[in-house]
Coordinates of C-alpha atoms and ligand atoms in Angstrom, one line a residue:
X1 CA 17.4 5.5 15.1
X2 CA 20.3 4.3 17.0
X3 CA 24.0 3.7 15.6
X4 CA 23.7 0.3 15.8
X5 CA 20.6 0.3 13.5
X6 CA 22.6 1.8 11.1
X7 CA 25.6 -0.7 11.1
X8 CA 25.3 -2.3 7.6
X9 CA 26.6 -5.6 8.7
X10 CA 24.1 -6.0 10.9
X11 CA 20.4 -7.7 8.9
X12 CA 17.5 -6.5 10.4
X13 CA 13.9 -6.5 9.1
X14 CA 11.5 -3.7 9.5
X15 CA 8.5 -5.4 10.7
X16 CA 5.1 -3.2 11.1
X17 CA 4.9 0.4 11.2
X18 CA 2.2 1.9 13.2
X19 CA 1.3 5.8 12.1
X20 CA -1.0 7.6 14.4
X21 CA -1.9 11.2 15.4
X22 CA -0.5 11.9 18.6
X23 CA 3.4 12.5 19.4
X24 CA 4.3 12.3 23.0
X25 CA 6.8 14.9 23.9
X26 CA 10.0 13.6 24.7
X27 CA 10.0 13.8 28.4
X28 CA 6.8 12.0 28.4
X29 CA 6.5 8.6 30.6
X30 CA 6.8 5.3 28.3
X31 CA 3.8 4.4 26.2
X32 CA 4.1 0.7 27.0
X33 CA 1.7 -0.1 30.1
X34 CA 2.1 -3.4 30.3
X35 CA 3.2 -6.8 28.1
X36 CA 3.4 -11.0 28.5
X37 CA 4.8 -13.3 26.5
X38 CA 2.1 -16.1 26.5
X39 CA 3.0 -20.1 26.9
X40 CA 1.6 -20.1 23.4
X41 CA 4.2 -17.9 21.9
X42 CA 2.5 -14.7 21.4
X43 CA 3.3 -11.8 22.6
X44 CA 0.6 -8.9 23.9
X45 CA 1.6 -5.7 24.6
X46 CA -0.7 -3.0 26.5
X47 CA 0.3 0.8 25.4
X48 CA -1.4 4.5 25.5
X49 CA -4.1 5.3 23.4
X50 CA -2.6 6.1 19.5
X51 CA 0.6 4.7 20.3
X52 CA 3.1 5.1 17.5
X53 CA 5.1 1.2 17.6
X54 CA 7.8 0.2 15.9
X55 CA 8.8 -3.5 15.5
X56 CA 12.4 -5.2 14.3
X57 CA 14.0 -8.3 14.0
X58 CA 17.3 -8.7 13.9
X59 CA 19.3 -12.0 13.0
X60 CA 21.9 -13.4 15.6
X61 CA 25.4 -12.7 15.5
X62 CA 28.2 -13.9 17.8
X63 CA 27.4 -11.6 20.6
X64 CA 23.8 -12.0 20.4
X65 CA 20.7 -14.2 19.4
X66 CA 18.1 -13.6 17.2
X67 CA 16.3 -10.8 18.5
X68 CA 13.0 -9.2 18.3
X69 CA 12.0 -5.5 19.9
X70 CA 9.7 -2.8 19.7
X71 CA 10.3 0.4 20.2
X72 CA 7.8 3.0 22.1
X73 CA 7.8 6.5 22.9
X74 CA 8.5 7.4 26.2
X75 CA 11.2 7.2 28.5
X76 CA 11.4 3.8 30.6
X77 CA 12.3 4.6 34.7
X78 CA 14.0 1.6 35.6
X79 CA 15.7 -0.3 32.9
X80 CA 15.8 -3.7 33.5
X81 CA 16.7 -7.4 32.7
X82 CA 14.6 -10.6 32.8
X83 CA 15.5 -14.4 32.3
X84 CA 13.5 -16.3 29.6
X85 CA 13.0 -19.9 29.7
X86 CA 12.8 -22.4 26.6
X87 CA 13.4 -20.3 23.6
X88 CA 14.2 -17.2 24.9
X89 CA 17.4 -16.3 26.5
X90 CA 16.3 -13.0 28.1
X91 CA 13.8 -9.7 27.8
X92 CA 15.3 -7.0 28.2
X93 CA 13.7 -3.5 29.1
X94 CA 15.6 -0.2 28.1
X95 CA 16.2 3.3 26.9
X96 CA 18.2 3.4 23.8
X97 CA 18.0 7.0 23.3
X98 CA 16.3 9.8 24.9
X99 CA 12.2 9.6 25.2
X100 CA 12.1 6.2 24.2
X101 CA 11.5 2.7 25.5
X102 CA 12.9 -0.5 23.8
X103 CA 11.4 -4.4 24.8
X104 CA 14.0 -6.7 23.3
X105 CA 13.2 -10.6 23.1
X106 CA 16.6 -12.1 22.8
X107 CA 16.2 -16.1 21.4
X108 CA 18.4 -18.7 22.8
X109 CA 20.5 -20.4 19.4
X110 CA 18.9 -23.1 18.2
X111 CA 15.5 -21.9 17.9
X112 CA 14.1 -21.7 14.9
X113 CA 12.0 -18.5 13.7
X114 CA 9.8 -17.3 10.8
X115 CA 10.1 -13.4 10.9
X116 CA 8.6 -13.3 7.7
X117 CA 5.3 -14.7 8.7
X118 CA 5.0 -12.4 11.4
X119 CA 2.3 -9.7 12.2
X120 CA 1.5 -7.4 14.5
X121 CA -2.5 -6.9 15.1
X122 CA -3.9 -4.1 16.5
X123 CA -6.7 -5.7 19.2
X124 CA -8.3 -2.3 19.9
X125 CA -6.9 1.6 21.0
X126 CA -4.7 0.1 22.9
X127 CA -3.7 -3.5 23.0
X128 CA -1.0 -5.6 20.1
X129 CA -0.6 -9.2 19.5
X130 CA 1.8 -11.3 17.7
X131 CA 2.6 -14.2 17.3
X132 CA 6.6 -15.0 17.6
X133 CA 7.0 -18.6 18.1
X134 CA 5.3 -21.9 18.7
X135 CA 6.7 -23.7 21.4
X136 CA 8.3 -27.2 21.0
X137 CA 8.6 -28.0 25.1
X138 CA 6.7 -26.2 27.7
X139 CA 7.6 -22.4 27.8
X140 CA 6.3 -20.5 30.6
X141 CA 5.0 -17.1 30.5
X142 CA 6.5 -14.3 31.1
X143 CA 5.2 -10.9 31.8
X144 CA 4.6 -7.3 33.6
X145 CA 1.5 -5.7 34.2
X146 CA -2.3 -7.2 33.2
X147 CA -2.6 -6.4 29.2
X148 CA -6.1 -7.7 29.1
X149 CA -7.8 -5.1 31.6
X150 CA -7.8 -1.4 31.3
X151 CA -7.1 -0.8 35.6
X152 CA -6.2 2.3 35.3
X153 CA -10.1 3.0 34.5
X154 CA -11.4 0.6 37.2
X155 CA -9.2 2.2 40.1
X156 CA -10.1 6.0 38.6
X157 CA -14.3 4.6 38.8
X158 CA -16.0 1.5 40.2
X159 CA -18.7 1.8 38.1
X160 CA -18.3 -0.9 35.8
X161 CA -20.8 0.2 33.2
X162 CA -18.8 3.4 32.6
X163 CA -15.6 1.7 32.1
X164 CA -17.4 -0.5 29.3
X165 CA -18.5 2.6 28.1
X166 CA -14.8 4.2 27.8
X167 CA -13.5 0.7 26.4
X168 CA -15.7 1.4 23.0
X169 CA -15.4 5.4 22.7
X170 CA -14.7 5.3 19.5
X171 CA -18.3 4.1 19.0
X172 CA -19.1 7.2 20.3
X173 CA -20.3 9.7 17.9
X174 CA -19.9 13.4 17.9
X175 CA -24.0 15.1 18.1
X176 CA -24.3 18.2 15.8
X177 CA -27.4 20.0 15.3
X178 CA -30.2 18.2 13.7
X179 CA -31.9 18.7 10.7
X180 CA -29.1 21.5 9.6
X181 CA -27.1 19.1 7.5
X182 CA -27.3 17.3 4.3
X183 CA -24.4 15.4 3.0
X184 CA -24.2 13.6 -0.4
X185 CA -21.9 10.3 -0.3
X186 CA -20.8 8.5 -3.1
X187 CA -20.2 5.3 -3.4
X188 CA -17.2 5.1 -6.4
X189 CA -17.7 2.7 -9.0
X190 CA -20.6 0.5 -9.6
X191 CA -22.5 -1.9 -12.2
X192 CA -20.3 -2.6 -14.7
X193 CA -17.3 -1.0 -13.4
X194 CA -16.2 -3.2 -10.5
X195 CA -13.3 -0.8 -9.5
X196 CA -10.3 -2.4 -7.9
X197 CA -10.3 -5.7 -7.6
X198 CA -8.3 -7.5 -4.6
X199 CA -6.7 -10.4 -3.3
X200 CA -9.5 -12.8 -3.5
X201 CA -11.5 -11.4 -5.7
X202 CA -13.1 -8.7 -3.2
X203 CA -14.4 -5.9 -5.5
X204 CA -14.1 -2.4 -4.5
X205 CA -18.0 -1.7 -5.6
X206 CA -19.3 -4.3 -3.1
X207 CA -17.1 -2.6 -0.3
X208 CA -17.4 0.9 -1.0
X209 CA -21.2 0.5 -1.3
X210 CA -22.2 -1.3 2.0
X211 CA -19.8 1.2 3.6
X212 CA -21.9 3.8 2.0
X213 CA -24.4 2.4 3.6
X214 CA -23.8 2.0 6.7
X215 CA -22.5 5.8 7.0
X216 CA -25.9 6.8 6.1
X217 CA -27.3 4.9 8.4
X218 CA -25.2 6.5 10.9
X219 CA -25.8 9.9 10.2
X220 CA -29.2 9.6 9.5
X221 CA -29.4 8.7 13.6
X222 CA -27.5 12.1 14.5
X223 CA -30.0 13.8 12.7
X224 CA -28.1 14.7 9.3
X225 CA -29.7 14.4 5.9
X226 CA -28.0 11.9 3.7
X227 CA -28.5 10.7 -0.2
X228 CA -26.1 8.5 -1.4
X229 CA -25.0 8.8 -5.0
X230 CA -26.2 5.0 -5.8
X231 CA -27.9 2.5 -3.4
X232 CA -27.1 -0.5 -6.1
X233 CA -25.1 -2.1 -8.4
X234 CA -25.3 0.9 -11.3
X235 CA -22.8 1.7 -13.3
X236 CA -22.9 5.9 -12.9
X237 CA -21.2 8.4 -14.6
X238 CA -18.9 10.5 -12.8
X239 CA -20.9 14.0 -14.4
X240 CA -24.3 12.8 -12.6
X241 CA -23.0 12.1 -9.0
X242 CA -21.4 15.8 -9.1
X243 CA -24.7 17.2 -10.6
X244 CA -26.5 15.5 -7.9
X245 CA -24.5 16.9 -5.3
X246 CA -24.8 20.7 -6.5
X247 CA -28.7 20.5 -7.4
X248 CA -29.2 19.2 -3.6
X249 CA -26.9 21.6 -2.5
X250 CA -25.4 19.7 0.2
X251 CA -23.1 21.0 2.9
X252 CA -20.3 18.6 2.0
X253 CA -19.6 15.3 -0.7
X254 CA -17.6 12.3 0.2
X255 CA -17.0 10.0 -2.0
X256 CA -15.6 6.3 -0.8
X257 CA -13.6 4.4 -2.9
X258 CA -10.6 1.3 -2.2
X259 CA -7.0 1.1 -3.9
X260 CA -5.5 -1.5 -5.9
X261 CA -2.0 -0.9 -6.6
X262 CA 0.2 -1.3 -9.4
X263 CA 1.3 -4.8 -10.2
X264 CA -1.3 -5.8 -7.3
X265 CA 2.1 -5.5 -4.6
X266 CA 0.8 -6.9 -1.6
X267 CA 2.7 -5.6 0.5
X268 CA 1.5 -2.2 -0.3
X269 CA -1.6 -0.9 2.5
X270 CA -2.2 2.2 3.5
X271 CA -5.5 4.6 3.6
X272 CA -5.3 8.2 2.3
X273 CA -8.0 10.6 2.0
X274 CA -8.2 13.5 -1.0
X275 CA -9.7 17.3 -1.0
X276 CA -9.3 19.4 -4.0
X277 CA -9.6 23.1 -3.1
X278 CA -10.1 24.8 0.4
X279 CA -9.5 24.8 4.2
X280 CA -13.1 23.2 4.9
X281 CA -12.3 20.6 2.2
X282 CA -8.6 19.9 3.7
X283 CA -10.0 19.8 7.4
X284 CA -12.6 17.0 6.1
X285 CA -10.4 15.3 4.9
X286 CA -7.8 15.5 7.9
X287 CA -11.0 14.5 10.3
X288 CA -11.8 11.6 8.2
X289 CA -7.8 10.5 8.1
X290 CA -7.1 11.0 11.4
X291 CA -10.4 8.7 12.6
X292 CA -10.1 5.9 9.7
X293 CA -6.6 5.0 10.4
X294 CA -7.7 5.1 14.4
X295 CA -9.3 2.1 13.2
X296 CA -6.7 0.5 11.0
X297 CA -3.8 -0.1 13.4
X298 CA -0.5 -1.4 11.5
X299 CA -2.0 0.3 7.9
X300 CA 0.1 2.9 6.6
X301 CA -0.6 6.7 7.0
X302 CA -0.4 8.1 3.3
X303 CA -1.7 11.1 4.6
X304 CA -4.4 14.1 3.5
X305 CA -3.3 15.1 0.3
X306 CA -4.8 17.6 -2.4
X307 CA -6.2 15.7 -5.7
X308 CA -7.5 16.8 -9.1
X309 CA -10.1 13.6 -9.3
X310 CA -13.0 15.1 -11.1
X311 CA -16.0 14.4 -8.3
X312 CA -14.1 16.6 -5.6
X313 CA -13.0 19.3 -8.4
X314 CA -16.5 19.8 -9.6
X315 CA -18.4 19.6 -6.6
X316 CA -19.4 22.7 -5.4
X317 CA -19.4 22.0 -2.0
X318 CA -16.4 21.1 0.7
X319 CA -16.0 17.6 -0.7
X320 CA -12.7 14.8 -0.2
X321 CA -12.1 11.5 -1.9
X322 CA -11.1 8.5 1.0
X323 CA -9.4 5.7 0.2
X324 CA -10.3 3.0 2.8
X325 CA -7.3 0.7 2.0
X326 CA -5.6 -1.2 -0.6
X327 CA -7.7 -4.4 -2.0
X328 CA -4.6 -5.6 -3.0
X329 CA -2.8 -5.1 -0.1
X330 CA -2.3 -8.3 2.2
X331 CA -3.0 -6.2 5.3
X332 CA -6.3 -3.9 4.2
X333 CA -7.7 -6.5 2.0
X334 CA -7.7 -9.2 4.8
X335 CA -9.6 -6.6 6.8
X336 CA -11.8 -5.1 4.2
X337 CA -13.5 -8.4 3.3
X338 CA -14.4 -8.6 7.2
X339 CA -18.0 -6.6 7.8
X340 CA -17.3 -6.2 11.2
X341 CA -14.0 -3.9 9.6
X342 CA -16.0 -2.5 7.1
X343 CA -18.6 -1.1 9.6
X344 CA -15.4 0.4 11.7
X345 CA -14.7 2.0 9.0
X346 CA -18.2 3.2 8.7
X347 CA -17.7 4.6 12.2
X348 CA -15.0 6.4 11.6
X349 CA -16.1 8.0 8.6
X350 CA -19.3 8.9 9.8
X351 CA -17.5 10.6 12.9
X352 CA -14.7 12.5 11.0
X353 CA -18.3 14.1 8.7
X354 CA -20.0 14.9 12.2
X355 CA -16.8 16.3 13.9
X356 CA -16.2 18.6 10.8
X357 CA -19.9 19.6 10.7
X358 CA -19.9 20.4 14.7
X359 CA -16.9 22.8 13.8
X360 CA -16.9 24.3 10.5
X361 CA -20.5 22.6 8.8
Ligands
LIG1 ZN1 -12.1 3.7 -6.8

């Protein structure tokens, strides 16, 4: 972080924090591919694939307006300065340290911004929106590069069917062998015990369950066996879903469960995924991580970590504990209560089992 972050006097707000697997090495080229500042206030940015952002504001001073930036990885080429019109004063494009690029959106005086209300949405692998300002006269855009299309992809193939194909890749599941697998996923909670319950009322049973679900589905179509703890709305002791697991002998046990945090904080999000024992257990985990936070941009990384809970201590088998996000959390809750979310995170799960089983199952 630069000095100037540091500087006490100066208020800023850390915005959204976006935690992914890949670091680019410092010499890399910048992560931002593209970016326009719509006549509707919103700003869309086009990066690389698992793009760490950060996002500030920053409250004006005597030298400067209120400002807004994002920082990538990646070192800019060509620095560079651009007038705004209506509310903003200028963008400005830069390198404030070493491997890294900075897009500042500096705001003329008088205008008037909510920083609080503001969020950044992850649109897919590669493309941010938010929402900055709503204009009061006629603001024109502003912009470099097409955010909307992938070109890059269009120039490297004309076939347009293929480029659809690379747009959705992370639909693309990993084949393993068939009929050599049997996994055991357990849907937490149930019946009488709701689980967590979130903003809303969204219950943790209903989502963990029709995620469940879905998984089977999914690996049931690659091939791999799949029982599933419950299929309804039982109340099951922890004792019998490990039993379960062990008598069927499975290859590996996940069990799928959502957070509620204390005091119901809503601005706590974030998905984490628990192993108890093992490097098979801890690289499940790490696969299922890695590919459910893919899918979660702008939800906190709270990492792989080891856990004494007692389904993935008495399992037998390689087994992990994921967290799909916090209920309570404004962030993962808004999401969670969305099925087409719900079957992302499906995806993702189901590909983090079949990528572990291709390598170590
Ligand atoms: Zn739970």
């Amino acid at each position: 972080m630069s000095k100037f972050l540091k500087n006490k006097l100066f208020r800023y707000l850390y915005l959204c924090l976006f935690l992914n697997s890949l670091i680019l090495p410092v010499n890399s080229s910048s992560a931002l591919a593209a970016w326009t500042l719509k006549t509707n206030g919103v700003l869309e940015l086009r990066t690389k694939s698992n793009t760490n952002l950060k996002a500030y504001f920053q409250k004006g001073n005597q030298l400067y307006g209120d400002r807004f930036w994002v920082d990538f990885p990646g070192e800019l080429k060509n620095p560079r300065t651009i007038k705004g019109n209506g509310p903003i004063k200028e963008i400005r494009l830069g390198k404030p340290n070493m491997g890294k690029t900075r897009l500042v959106i500096e705001f003329k005086e008088e205008t008037y911004l909510t920083p609080l209300t503001w969020r950044m949405v992850g649109l897919d692998q590669n493309r941010w929106r938010i929402k900055l300002f709503t204009p009061k006269y006629s603001f024109k855009e502003i912009s470099e590069g097409i955010v909307t299309k992938k070109t890059r992809n269009i120039k490297a193939n004309q076939n347009s069917r293929y480029v659809k194909k690379r747009t959705n890749d992370y639909l693309q599941l990993p084949n393993v062998k068939q009929n050599k697998f049997l996994v055991v996923i357990d849907p937490g909670h149930g019946g009488l015990d709701p689980g967590a319950i979130g903003i809303g009322g969204i219950r943790e049973t209903d989502v963990v369950l029709e995620v469940s679900k879905i998984v089977k589905k999914l690996l049931s179509d690659k091939g791999v066996k799949v029982f599933l703890t419950r299929k309804n709305e039982v109340d099951l002791d922890l004792s019998p879903r490990v039993s379960f697991a062990n008598r069927k002998d499975a290859d590996i046990f996940v069990s799928i469960h959502a957070n509620a945090s204390r005091g119901k904080r809503r601005d706590i999000n974030g998905l984490e995924t628990f192993y108890f024992r093992g490097w098979r257990g801890r690289l499940l985990a790490k696969r299922i991580q890695k590919q459910i936070l893919r899918v979660s941009p702008g939800s906190p990384d709270r990492g792989v970590k080891q856990g004494r809970f007692y389904v993935i201590k008495n399992t037998r088998m390689p087994a992990v504990l994921v967290e799909i996000g916090f209920l309570t959390g404004r962030l993962d809750a808004r999401r969670l209560e969305k099925n087409t979310h719900r079957k992302r995170i499906a995806y993702a799960i189901a590909k983090g089992i079949l990528e572990y089983l291709s390598k170590a199952g």
